Coordinates of C-alpha atoms in Angstrom, one line a residue:
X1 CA -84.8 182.8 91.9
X2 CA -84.4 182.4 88.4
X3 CA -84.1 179.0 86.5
X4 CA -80.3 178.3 85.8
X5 CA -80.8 175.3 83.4
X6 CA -83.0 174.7 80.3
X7 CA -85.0 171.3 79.0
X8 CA -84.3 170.3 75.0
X9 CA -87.9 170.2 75.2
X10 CA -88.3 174.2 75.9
X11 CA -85.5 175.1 73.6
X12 CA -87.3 173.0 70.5
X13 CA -90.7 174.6 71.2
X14 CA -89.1 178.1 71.1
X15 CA -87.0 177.5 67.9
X16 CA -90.6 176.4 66.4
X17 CA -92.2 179.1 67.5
X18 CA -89.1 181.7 66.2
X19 CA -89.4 180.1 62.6
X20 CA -92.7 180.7 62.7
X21 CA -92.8 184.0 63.6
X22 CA -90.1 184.8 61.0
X23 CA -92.2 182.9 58.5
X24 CA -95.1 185.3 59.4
X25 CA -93.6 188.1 58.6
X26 CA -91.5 187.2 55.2
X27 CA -95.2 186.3 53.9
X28 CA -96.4 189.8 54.9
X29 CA -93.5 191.2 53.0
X30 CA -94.3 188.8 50.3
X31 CA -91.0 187.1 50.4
X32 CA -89.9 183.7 50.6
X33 CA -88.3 183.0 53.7
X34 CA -84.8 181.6 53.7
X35 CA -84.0 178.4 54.1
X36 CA -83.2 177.6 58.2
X37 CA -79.8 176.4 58.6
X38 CA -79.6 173.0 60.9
X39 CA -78.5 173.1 63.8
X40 CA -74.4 172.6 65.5
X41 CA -74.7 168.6 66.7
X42 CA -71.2 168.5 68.8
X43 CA -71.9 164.7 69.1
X44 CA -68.7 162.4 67.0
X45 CA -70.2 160.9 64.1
X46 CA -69.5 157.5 65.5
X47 CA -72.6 158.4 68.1
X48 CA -74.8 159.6 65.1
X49 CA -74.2 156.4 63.4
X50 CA -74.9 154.2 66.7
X51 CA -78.4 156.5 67.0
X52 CA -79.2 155.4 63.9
X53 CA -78.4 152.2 64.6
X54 CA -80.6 151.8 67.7
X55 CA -83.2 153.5 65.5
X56 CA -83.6 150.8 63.3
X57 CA -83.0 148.0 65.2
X58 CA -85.9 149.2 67.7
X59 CA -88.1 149.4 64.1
X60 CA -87.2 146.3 62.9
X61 CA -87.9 144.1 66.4
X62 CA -91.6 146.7 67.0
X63 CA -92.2 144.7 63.2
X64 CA -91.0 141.3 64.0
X65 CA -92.5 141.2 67.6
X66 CA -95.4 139.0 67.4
X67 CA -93.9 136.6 64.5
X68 CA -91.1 135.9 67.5
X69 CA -94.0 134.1 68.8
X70 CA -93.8 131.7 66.3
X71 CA -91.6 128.9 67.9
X72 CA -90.0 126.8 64.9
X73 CA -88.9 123.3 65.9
X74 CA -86.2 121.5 65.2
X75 CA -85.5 117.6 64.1
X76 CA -84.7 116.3 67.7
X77 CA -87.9 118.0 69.2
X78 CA -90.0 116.8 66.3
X79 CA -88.6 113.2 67.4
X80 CA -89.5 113.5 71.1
X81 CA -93.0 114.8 70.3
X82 CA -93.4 111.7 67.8
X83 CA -92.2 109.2 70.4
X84 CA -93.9 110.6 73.2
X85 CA -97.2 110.9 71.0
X86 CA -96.5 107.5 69.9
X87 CA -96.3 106.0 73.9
X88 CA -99.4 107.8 74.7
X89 CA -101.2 106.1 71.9
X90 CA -99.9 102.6 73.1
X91 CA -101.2 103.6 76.8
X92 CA -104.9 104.8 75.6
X93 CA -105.1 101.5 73.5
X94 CA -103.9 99.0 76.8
X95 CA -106.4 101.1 78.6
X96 CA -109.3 100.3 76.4
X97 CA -108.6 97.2 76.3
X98 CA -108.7 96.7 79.9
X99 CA -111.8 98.2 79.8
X100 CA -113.8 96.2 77.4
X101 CA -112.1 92.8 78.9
X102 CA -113.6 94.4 82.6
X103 CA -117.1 95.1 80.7
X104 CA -117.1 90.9 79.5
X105 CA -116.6 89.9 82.6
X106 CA -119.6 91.9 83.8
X107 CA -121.8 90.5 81.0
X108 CA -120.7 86.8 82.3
X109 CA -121.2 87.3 85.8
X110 CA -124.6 89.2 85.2
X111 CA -125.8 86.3 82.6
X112 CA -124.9 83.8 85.1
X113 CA -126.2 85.3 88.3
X114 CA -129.5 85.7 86.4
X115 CA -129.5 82.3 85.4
X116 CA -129.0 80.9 89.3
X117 CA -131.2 83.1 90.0
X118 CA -134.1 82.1 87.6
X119 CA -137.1 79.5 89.4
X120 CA -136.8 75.8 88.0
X121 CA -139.7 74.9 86.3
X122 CA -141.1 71.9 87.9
X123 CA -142.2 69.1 85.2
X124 CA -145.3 67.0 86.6
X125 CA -145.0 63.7 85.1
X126 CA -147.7 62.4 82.8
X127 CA -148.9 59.6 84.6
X128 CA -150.7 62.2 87.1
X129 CA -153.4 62.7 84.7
X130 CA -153.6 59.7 82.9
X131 CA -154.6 58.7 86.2
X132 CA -158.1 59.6 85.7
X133 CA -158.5 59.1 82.3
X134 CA -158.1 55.6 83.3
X135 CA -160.5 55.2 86.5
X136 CA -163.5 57.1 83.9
X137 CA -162.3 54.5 81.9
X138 CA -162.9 51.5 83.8
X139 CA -166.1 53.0 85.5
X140 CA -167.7 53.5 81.5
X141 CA -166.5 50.2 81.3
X142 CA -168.4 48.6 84.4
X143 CA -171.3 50.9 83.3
X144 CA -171.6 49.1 80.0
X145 CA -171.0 45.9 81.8
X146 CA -174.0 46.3 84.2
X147 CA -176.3 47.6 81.2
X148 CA -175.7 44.7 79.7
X149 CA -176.2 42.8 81.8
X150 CA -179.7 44.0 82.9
X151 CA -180.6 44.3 79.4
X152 CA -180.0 40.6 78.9
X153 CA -182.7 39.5 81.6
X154 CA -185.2 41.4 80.3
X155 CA -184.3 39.9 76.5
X156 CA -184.0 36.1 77.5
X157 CA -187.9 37.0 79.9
X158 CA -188.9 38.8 76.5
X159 CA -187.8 35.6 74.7
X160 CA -189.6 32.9 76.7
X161 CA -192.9 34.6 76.9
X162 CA -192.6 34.3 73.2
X163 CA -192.0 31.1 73.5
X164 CA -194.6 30.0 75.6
X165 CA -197.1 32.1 74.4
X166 CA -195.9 30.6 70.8
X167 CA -196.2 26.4 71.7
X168 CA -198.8 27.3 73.9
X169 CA -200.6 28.3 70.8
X170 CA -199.7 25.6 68.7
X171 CA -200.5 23.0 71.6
X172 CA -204.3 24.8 71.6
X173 CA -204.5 24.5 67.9
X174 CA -203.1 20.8 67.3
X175 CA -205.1 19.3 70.5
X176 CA -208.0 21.5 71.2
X177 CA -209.3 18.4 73.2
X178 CA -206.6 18.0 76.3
X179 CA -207.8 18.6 78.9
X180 CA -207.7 20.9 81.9
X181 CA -205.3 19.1 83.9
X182 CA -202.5 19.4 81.2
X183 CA -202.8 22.7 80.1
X184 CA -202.5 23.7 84.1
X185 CA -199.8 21.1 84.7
X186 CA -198.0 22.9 81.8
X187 CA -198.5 26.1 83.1
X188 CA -197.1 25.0 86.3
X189 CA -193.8 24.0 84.1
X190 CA -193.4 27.6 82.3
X191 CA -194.0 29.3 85.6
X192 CA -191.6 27.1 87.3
X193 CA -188.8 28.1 84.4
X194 CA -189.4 31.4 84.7
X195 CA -188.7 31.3 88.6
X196 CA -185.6 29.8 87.8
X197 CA -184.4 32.3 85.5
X198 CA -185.2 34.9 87.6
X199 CA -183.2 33.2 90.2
X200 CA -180.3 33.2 88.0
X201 CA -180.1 36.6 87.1
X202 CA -180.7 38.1 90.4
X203 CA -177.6 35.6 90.9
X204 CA -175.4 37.0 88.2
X205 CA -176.7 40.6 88.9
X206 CA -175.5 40.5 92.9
X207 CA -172.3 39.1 91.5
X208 CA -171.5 41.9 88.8
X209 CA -172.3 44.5 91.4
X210 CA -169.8 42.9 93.7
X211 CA -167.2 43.1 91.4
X212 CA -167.1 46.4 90.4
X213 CA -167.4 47.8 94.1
X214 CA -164.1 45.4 94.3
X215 CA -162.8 47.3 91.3
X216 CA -163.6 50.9 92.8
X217 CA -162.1 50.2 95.9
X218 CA -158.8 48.7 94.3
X219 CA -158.6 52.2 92.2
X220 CA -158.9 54.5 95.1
X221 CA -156.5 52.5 97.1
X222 CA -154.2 53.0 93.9
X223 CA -154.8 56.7 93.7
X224 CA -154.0 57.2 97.3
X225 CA -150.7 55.5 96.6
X226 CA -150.0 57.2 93.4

């Protein structure tokens, strides 16, 4: 069954081919071809000039496509973008502020919970040990007393064998001619002195070493109240 209608598209590609053909053949005669006449458009010219039209409105919005992406604004939007930026400005600088006041009251609490919990330092008073500076003290002290006091003795003995030994000299050389009975009964005197000294520093020695183990005793009863 043959095809009753045509496309524009078949009819164009057989008028191309035709004027080709023609044009073939004029340059084989060595002719220039005449000129192709256009062809009858029934349309009114009021649809040509609304094709035309369309034409170049679809032109001109394929150029201005992407610069309709461009979004100018306008003076009220401007102000509500510089109001609203100007709000969220005020709100970032509250909220920084809340966080640094938050941060110093960390710092105190840390600094003072560090401080609680630092150890006291205990301060031992002074008098603890000047305690026994003072009982070395009095010991050197009663040391010194008793080497004194020994060394005395032995002086004042030292002493009055010099003195015997010095009248008993002078006695022998004045009055070689006593006799016997004096020079014992004077011996008898000197060694009677000499007893009695002896008697009196054993005395003084016994009491000395009384009183310092009196003194002693009295410290370490202190100490052990101390």
């Amino acid at each position: 069954m043959d095809q009753k209608f045509v496309s524009s598209a078949e009819i164009e590609e057989a008028r191309k081919k035709r004027a080709e053909e023609w044009k073939a053949a004029y340059e084989r005669l060595g002719e220039k071809p005449p000129e192709i006449e256009e062809e009858y458009d029934p349309r009114t010219l009021y649809e040509k000039l609304q094709e035309q039209k369309m034409k170049k409105e679809e032109a001109f919005q394929e150029m201005t496509r992407f610069s309709n992406l461009i979004h100018r604004l306008d003076e009220d939007e401007i102000d509500f973008l510089a109001t609203l930026e100007h709000e969220q400005r005020g709100k970032e600088k509250e909220k920084m502020k809340k966080v640094e006041q938050e941060l110093e009251e960390f710092r105190r609490a840390a600094a003072k919970a560090d401080e609680e919990a630092a150890p006291k330092l205990i301060i031992q008073p002074e008098t603890v040990s000047a305690a026994p500076i003072k009982t070395s003290v009095k010991k050197d002290a009663q040391r010194m007393i008793l080497e004194s006091a020994i060394k005395i003795p032995s002086r004042k003995r030292s002493l009055n064998n010099d003195d015997t030994l010095s009248s008993n000299s002078n006695e022998q050389s004045k009055d070689q001619k006593r006799s016997k009975l004096d020079s014992s009964s004077s011996k008898e005197s000197s060694s009677s002195t000499t007893s009695n000294n002896n008697i009196t520093n054993n005395n003084t020695l016994a009491s000395l070493l009384a009183y310092s183990d009196n003194s002693s005793s009295d410290e370490n009863t202190s100490d052990d109240e101390s």
